[in-house]
Amino acid sequence: MDALTVVTQADPAFRADVLAGLAAPIPAIPARWLYDRRGSELFEAITQLPEYYPTRTETALLERHSGDIAALVGSGEAVVEFGSGSSAKTPILLRAVAPAAYVPIDISGDFLRESAVALTSEFPSLPVHPVEADFMRPIQLPDQIAILPKLGFFPGSTIGNLVPRSAVDLLRAMKETLGDGSRLVIGMDRIKPVEVLLAAYDDPAGVTAEFNLNLLHRINAELEGDIPVEGFRHKAIWNDEMSRIEMHLDATRDAAFTVSDRRFAFAKGATIHTENSHKYGHRDSRLLLRAAGWGVVAEWTDERQWFSIILAEAEPPRWAP
Ligand code: AVI
C-alpha cells in the first residue's frame, strides 16, 4: 500500500446490516446506508429535480403557512429539529416563530456543524445547541432549554421512509424527547397518481438511479466488496397494498460476488430492496400520529393535495374505552 492510500474504517453496523441483508430470503439493506457523503450529495440533487415534487411543495407550504403555525404556537419556543437543518426549510420556520433557542439533532456531527454555522449568519442572536445523537431513541435535551416550551420540526416526509411500526416508535420517541404538551410540525407526503410518484423516484436524468446504485459502490469501497455494479439496475415500483414507493436494485444478469470474504450469488432478476417511501391518505397520517400519542391541531395542504404539513400536540395519556 503506498503512502497516499486512504483506508476508510468500515462501520461494523453497516457490515452487519449488509451481510445479513444480502443473505436474507428477500434481500434488503436498511435505507439509512444510502446516505454516505456521495449519497447525501445525490439526494440533494434529487430535491432539485423537476419530477421530485416533495421538497418544492413542502417549502411553498411552509412559506405560505408559517405565519399560521406561529399564530398557533406563539413565540419563545425551543425549536428542536430532528435531522440537521441543512435545508432551506428551517429558516422559514425560524423566521416565523421567533424561537428562544434552536436545537438541531443529527447522528452526523459534520452535518450539524455545517448547518449550525449556516444558521448563525442569518440568526446571529439565536442560541443554537446542536445535539449529536440518533433521534430514533428518546434523547436528553440540553439543560439550557429545560424550561422552554418545545416545538419539534420533522420536515421532508422522512417519516415515510419507515415502515408503520417503526414510524410509530419514532413518533413515540419524539414525544418522550419533547415532553407532554409540546408541539410537532411534521411533513407527510400524500398518495397521488402513480405516474407522478414513479417519475419522482425514477427520474429521466437518472439521478435517483445513481443514488440507489451508489449503495453498491459504498459496499465495494468500505466492505472489501467486488459487486459488479453494472450488473444491477435501479427499479422504483408503487406497492399499492403497502401504500409506498419501493426502490430496488435488480440483477440484470447472474452475478456472483464477495463482500467481506462472504460469497453471494444473485440470479438474473433477483433484487435487493433498498428503500420504502410511504405515502399517506388524509386519515392515514392522523392515525399514525394518534397511535404515538400526538393529536392533530391543524393541517395544511397544497391545491393538488400532494403534500401536507401537520401541527400536532403531544397528548397526556388518557383513559379511553
Ligand atoms: C429522504 N426521503 C424523504 C426521500 C423520499 O422521498 O422518500 C428519499 C428519496 N429516495 C429517493 N428519492 C428520494
Short mmCIF file of C-alpha atoms and ligand atoms in Angstrom, two decimals:
data_model
loop_
_atom_site.label_atom_id
_atom_site.label_comp_id
_atom_site.label_asym_id
_atom_site.label_seq_id
_atom_site.Cartn_x
_atom_site.Cartn_y
_atom_site.Cartn_z
CA MET A 1 0.00 0.00 0.00
CA ASP A 2 1.50 3.39 -0.93
CA ALA A 3 1.65 6.32 1.45
CA LEU A 4 -1.32 8.10 -0.16
CA THR A 5 -3.85 5.28 0.12
CA VAL A 6 -6.69 6.31 2.41
CA VAL A 7 -8.33 3.47 4.29
CA THR A 8 -11.94 4.05 5.32
CA GLN A 9 -12.76 2.41 8.61
CA ALA A 10 -15.88 0.34 7.99
CA ASP A 11 -18.79 0.91 10.33
CA PRO A 12 -19.44 -2.50 12.00
CA ALA A 13 -23.20 -1.84 11.91
CA PHE A 14 -23.00 -1.23 8.14
CA ARG A 15 -21.11 -4.51 7.66
CA ALA A 16 -23.60 -6.43 9.82
CA ASP A 17 -26.65 -4.96 8.02
CA VAL A 18 -25.21 -5.59 4.56
CA LEU A 19 -24.10 -9.18 5.25
CA ALA A 20 -27.40 -10.08 6.90
CA GLY A 21 -29.41 -8.18 4.28
CA LEU A 22 -27.72 -9.84 1.27
CA ALA A 23 -28.20 -13.29 2.80
CA ALA A 24 -31.87 -12.75 3.74
CA PRO A 25 -34.56 -14.74 1.88
CA ILE A 26 -35.84 -11.42 0.48
CA PRO A 27 -32.58 -9.42 0.25
CA ALA A 28 -32.89 -5.93 1.74
CA ILE A 29 -30.50 -3.33 3.16
CA PRO A 30 -31.71 -0.57 5.52
CA ALA A 31 -32.18 2.72 3.65
CA ARG A 32 -30.08 4.73 6.09
CA TRP A 33 -26.93 3.33 4.44
CA LEU A 34 -27.80 5.17 1.22
CA TYR A 35 -26.63 8.39 2.87
CA ASP A 36 -22.84 8.45 2.87
CA ARG A 37 -21.26 11.72 1.67
CA ARG A 38 -21.90 10.90 -2.01
CA GLY A 39 -25.41 9.60 -1.28
CA SER A 40 -26.28 12.79 0.62
CA GLU A 41 -25.00 14.91 -2.30
CA LEU A 42 -27.08 12.85 -4.73
CA PHE A 43 -30.15 13.21 -2.51
CA GLU A 44 -29.59 16.99 -2.52
CA ALA A 45 -29.52 16.80 -6.34
CA ILE A 46 -32.77 14.77 -6.31
CA THR A 47 -34.52 17.54 -4.35
CA GLN A 48 -33.75 19.93 -7.25
CA LEU A 49 -35.21 17.66 -9.96
CA PRO A 50 -38.37 18.89 -11.71
CA GLU A 51 -40.03 15.49 -11.12
CA TYR A 52 -39.24 15.42 -7.37
CA TYR A 53 -42.24 17.43 -6.11
CA PRO A 54 -41.94 16.90 -2.28
CA THR A 55 -39.23 19.46 -1.47
CA ARG A 56 -40.70 22.20 -3.64
CA THR A 57 -44.27 21.58 -2.47
CA GLU A 58 -43.37 21.46 1.22
CA THR A 59 -41.19 24.58 1.01
CA ALA A 60 -44.04 26.50 -0.66
CA LEU A 61 -46.47 25.24 2.01
CA LEU A 62 -44.14 26.40 4.77
CA GLU A 63 -43.73 29.79 3.13
CA ARG A 64 -47.48 30.17 2.85
CA HIS A 65 -48.40 28.88 6.31
CA SER A 66 -45.51 29.58 8.68
CA GLY A 67 -47.48 32.63 9.92
CA ASP A 68 -50.44 30.33 10.71
CA ILE A 69 -48.10 27.97 12.58
CA ALA A 70 -46.68 30.91 14.55
CA ALA A 71 -50.18 32.13 15.41
CA LEU A 72 -50.97 28.71 16.91
CA VAL A 73 -47.73 28.03 18.77
CA GLY A 74 -46.71 31.55 19.83
CA SER A 75 -43.12 32.74 20.13
CA GLY A 76 -40.29 31.90 22.52
CA GLU A 77 -40.23 28.17 21.81
CA ALA A 78 -37.17 25.97 21.64
CA VAL A 79 -37.35 24.62 18.08
CA VAL A 80 -35.98 21.07 18.09
CA GLU A 81 -35.23 19.79 14.59
CA PHE A 82 -34.93 16.05 14.02
CA GLY A 83 -32.16 15.95 11.40
CA SER A 84 -29.81 18.85 10.85
CA GLY A 85 -31.33 21.93 9.29
CA SER A 86 -29.23 21.99 6.15
CA SER A 87 -32.31 22.65 4.04
CA ALA A 88 -33.96 25.93 3.07
CA LYS A 89 -37.00 24.98 5.17
CA THR A 90 -35.55 25.62 8.63
CA PRO A 91 -35.03 29.40 8.22
CA ILE A 92 -38.64 29.77 7.01
CA LEU A 93 -39.95 28.29 10.26
CA LEU A 94 -37.41 30.09 12.46
CA ARG A 95 -38.23 33.47 10.90
CA ALA A 96 -41.94 32.98 11.58
CA VAL A 97 -41.93 31.58 15.12
CA ALA A 98 -39.18 33.78 16.64
CA PRO A 99 -37.80 30.96 18.80
CA ALA A 100 -35.82 31.38 22.04
CA ALA A 101 -33.41 28.59 21.01
CA TYR A 102 -32.74 26.15 18.18
CA VAL A 103 -31.67 22.54 18.79
CA PRO A 104 -30.73 20.53 15.68
CA ILE A 105 -30.31 16.79 16.36
CA ASP A 106 -28.35 14.64 13.93
CA ILE A 107 -26.28 11.49 14.04
CA SER A 108 -23.66 13.16 11.82
CA GLY A 109 -21.57 15.74 13.68
CA ASP A 110 -20.30 17.11 10.33
CA PHE A 111 -23.79 18.00 9.09
CA LEU A 112 -24.64 19.51 12.47
CA ARG A 113 -21.63 21.80 12.47
CA GLU A 114 -22.24 22.87 8.85
CA SER A 115 -25.89 23.72 9.45
CA ALA A 116 -25.19 25.47 12.77
CA VAL A 117 -22.66 27.74 11.03
CA ALA A 118 -25.07 28.43 8.16
CA LEU A 119 -27.86 29.43 10.55
CA THR A 120 -25.74 31.63 12.79
CA SER A 121 -25.12 34.03 9.91
CA GLU A 122 -28.86 34.57 9.40
CA PHE A 123 -29.86 34.40 13.10
CA PRO A 124 -26.82 35.82 14.94
CA SER A 125 -28.59 36.24 18.28
CA LEU A 126 -30.37 32.86 18.31
CA PRO A 127 -28.84 30.40 20.81
CA VAL A 128 -28.07 27.16 18.91
CA HIS A 129 -27.47 23.94 20.89
CA PRO A 130 -26.60 21.09 18.47
CA VAL A 131 -27.04 17.53 19.75
CA GLU A 132 -25.13 14.67 18.08
CA ALA A 133 -27.39 11.69 18.64
CA ASP A 134 -29.63 9.09 17.00
CA PHE A 135 -33.12 10.57 17.29
CA MET A 136 -34.75 7.17 16.78
CA ARG A 137 -34.42 6.84 20.57
CA PRO A 138 -35.51 9.32 23.29
CA ILE A 139 -32.86 12.00 23.84
CA GLN A 140 -31.93 14.10 26.84
CA LEU A 141 -32.22 17.70 25.57
CA PRO A 142 -29.66 20.34 26.64
CA ASP A 143 -30.20 21.84 30.13
CA GLN A 144 -30.26 25.34 28.64
CA ILE A 145 -33.69 24.72 27.09
CA ALA A 146 -35.21 22.82 30.03
CA ILE A 147 -37.79 25.46 30.93
CA LEU A 148 -38.71 26.47 27.37
CA PRO A 149 -41.80 25.15 25.56
CA LYS A 150 -40.73 22.79 22.77
CA LEU A 151 -41.65 22.79 19.09
CA GLY A 152 -40.37 19.75 17.19
CA PHE A 153 -39.69 20.03 13.45
CA PHE A 154 -39.50 17.00 11.17
CA PRO A 155 -39.91 18.07 7.53
CA GLY A 156 -39.36 16.18 4.28
CA SER A 157 -41.73 13.26 4.89
CA THR A 158 -38.71 11.38 6.19
CA ILE A 159 -41.22 9.59 8.43
CA GLY A 160 -42.37 7.86 5.22
CA ASN A 161 -39.06 6.03 4.93
CA LEU A 162 -40.04 3.94 7.95
CA VAL A 163 -42.50 1.06 7.99
CA PRO A 164 -45.55 2.00 10.10
CA ARG A 165 -44.37 0.09 13.18
CA SER A 166 -41.02 1.91 13.20
CA ALA A 167 -42.70 5.22 12.33
CA VAL A 168 -44.86 4.91 15.45
CA ASP A 169 -41.79 4.01 17.53
CA LEU A 170 -40.03 7.13 16.23
CA LEU A 171 -43.03 9.41 16.88
CA ARG A 172 -43.24 7.99 20.43
CA ALA A 173 -39.52 8.61 20.96
CA MET A 174 -40.01 12.20 19.75
CA LYS A 175 -42.85 12.63 22.21
CA GLU A 176 -40.66 11.38 25.02
CA THR A 177 -37.80 13.65 23.93
CA LEU A 178 -40.01 16.76 23.75
CA GLY A 179 -42.44 16.04 26.61
CA ASP A 180 -46.22 16.23 27.07
CA GLY A 181 -47.78 19.45 25.80
CA SER A 182 -45.02 20.01 23.25
CA ARG A 183 -45.87 20.52 19.60
CA LEU A 184 -44.52 18.99 16.39
CA VAL A 185 -44.51 20.33 12.83
CA ILE A 186 -44.21 17.33 10.52
CA GLY A 187 -44.27 17.00 6.74
CA MET A 188 -46.10 13.99 5.29
CA ASP A 189 -46.31 13.02 1.63
CA ARG A 190 -49.74 12.20 0.21
CA ILE A 191 -50.99 9.42 -2.05
CA LYS A 192 -51.23 10.74 -5.62
CA PRO A 193 -51.36 9.46 -9.23
CA VAL A 194 -48.90 6.62 -9.74
CA GLU A 195 -47.27 8.26 -12.81
CA VAL A 196 -46.34 11.27 -10.69
CA LEU A 197 -44.86 9.07 -7.97
CA LEU A 198 -42.91 6.88 -10.38
CA ALA A 199 -41.42 9.88 -12.20
CA ALA A 200 -40.31 11.34 -8.86
CA TYR A 201 -38.49 8.13 -7.90
CA ASP A 202 -37.18 7.14 -11.33
CA ASP A 203 -36.27 10.42 -12.97
CA PRO A 204 -35.26 10.55 -16.65
CA ALA A 205 -31.90 12.17 -15.79
CA GLY A 206 -31.00 9.06 -13.78
CA VAL A 207 -30.07 10.87 -10.55
CA THR A 208 -32.22 8.59 -8.39
CA ALA A 209 -30.72 5.57 -10.15
CA GLU A 210 -27.23 6.85 -9.32
CA PHE A 211 -28.33 7.47 -5.71
CA ASN A 212 -29.57 3.88 -5.39
CA LEU A 213 -26.57 2.30 -7.18
CA ASN A 214 -24.20 4.34 -5.01
CA LEU A 215 -25.02 1.89 -2.21
CA LEU A 216 -23.22 -0.86 -4.17
CA HIS A 217 -20.20 1.41 -4.73
CA ARG A 218 -20.19 2.14 -0.99
CA ILE A 219 -20.28 -1.57 -0.14
CA ASN A 220 -17.38 -2.24 -2.52
CA ALA A 221 -15.33 0.64 -1.09
CA GLU A 222 -15.99 0.11 2.61
CA LEU A 223 -16.62 -3.64 2.95
CA GLU A 224 -13.99 -5.11 0.60
CA GLY A 225 -16.65 -5.94 -1.99
CA ASP A 226 -16.41 -6.78 -5.68
CA ILE A 227 -20.08 -6.38 -6.64
CA PRO A 228 -20.33 -5.81 -10.42
CA VAL A 229 -22.32 -2.57 -10.16
CA GLU A 230 -23.04 -2.53 -13.92
CA GLY A 231 -24.86 -5.86 -13.43
CA PHE A 232 -27.58 -4.11 -11.38
CA ARG A 233 -30.19 -1.51 -12.28
CA HIS A 234 -32.37 0.85 -10.28
CA LYS A 235 -36.06 -0.02 -10.10
CA ALA A 236 -38.85 2.01 -8.47
CA ILE A 237 -42.29 0.45 -8.05
CA TRP A 238 -45.56 1.53 -6.43
CA ASN A 239 -46.74 -1.07 -3.90
CA ASP A 240 -50.40 -0.19 -3.62
CA GLU A 241 -51.18 -2.62 -0.81
CA MET A 242 -48.45 -1.10 1.37
CA SER A 243 -49.10 2.43 0.07
CA ARG A 244 -45.47 3.03 -0.73
CA ILE A 245 -42.87 3.55 -3.40
CA GLU A 246 -40.16 0.91 -3.16
CA MET A 247 -36.65 1.19 -4.52
CA HIS A 248 -34.87 -1.98 -5.53
CA LEU A 249 -31.61 -2.94 -7.21
CA ASP A 250 -32.30 -5.59 -9.86
CA ALA A 251 -29.66 -8.01 -11.12
CA THR A 252 -29.69 -7.69 -14.93
CA ARG A 253 -27.61 -10.89 -15.27
CA ASP A 254 -26.37 -13.64 -12.96
CA ALA A 255 -23.90 -12.04 -10.57
CA ALA A 256 -21.55 -13.76 -8.10
CA PHE A 257 -19.51 -11.58 -5.80
CA THR A 258 -17.76 -11.30 -2.46
CA VAL A 259 -18.33 -8.87 0.39
CA SER A 260 -16.09 -9.05 3.47
CA ASP A 261 -14.95 -12.56 2.44
CA ARG A 262 -18.53 -13.83 2.13
CA ARG A 263 -19.72 -15.19 -1.24
CA PHE A 264 -23.10 -14.22 -2.68
CA ALA A 265 -24.84 -15.32 -5.87
CA PHE A 266 -27.69 -13.33 -7.38
CA ALA A 267 -29.54 -14.87 -10.31
CA LYS A 268 -30.69 -12.58 -13.12
CA GLY A 269 -33.88 -10.84 -11.96
CA ALA A 270 -33.10 -11.18 -8.22
CA THR A 271 -33.44 -7.92 -6.30
CA ILE A 272 -32.12 -6.06 -3.27
CA HIS A 273 -34.79 -3.90 -1.60
CA THR A 274 -33.15 -0.61 -0.60
CA GLU A 275 -35.84 1.90 0.41
CA ASN A 276 -39.53 2.44 1.15
CA SER A 277 -41.26 5.80 0.86
CA HIS A 278 -44.76 5.59 2.31
CA LYS A 279 -47.49 7.91 1.10
CA TYR A 280 -50.47 8.77 3.27
CA GLY A 281 -54.16 9.47 2.82
CA HIS A 282 -55.64 12.30 4.90
CA ARG A 283 -56.80 9.92 7.64
CA ASP A 284 -53.71 7.68 7.49
CA SER A 285 -51.36 10.43 8.67
CA ARG A 286 -53.68 11.32 11.56
CA LEU A 287 -53.99 7.71 12.64
CA LEU A 288 -50.21 7.24 12.58
CA LEU A 289 -49.73 10.32 14.78
CA ARG A 290 -52.53 9.31 17.15
CA ALA A 291 -51.05 5.83 17.51
CA ALA A 292 -47.98 7.51 19.02
CA GLY A 293 -49.87 9.93 21.30
CA TRP A 294 -49.93 13.01 19.04
CA GLY A 295 -53.21 14.85 18.46
CA VAL A 296 -53.60 16.86 15.25
CA VAL A 297 -54.09 20.59 15.85
CA ALA A 298 -54.00 21.81 12.24
CA GLU A 299 -53.10 20.59 8.77
CA TRP A 300 -52.20 22.48 5.61
CA THR A 301 -52.06 21.05 2.12
CA ASP A 302 -51.47 22.41 -1.40
CA GLU A 303 -54.14 22.79 -4.14
CA ARG A 304 -53.34 19.35 -5.58
CA GLN A 305 -53.23 17.80 -2.10
CA TRP A 306 -49.82 16.30 -2.89
CA PHE A 307 -48.16 17.04 0.44
CA SER A 308 -49.26 18.12 3.89
CA ILE A 309 -47.79 19.86 6.88
CA ILE A 310 -49.31 18.89 10.19
CA LEU A 311 -49.13 20.66 13.52
CA ALA A 312 -49.57 18.06 16.26
CA GLU A 313 -49.62 18.24 20.04
CA ALA A 314 -48.25 15.63 22.46
CA GLU A 315 -51.28 14.46 24.41
CA PRO A 316 -51.05 13.29 28.01
CA PRO A 317 -52.06 9.62 28.36
CA ARG A 318 -55.76 9.34 29.00
CA TRP A 319 -58.28 6.59 29.63
CA ALA A 320 -60.24 5.53 26.62
CA PRO A 321 -62.98 2.93 26.19
C1 AVI B 1 -35.40 11.32 2.44
N1 AVI B 1 -36.66 10.81 1.89
C2 AVI B 1 -37.79 11.56 2.43
C3 AVI B 1 -36.69 10.68 0.42
C4 AVI B 1 -38.06 10.18 -0.05
O1 AVI B 1 -38.68 10.84 -0.89
O2 AVI B 1 -38.52 9.15 0.43
C5 AVI B 1 -35.60 9.76 -0.07
C6 AVI B 1 -35.59 9.54 -1.55
N2 AVI B 1 -35.34 8.39 -2.14
C7 AVI B 1 -35.40 8.52 -3.44
N3 AVI B 1 -35.72 9.78 -3.71
C8 AVI B 1 -35.82 10.42 -2.54
#
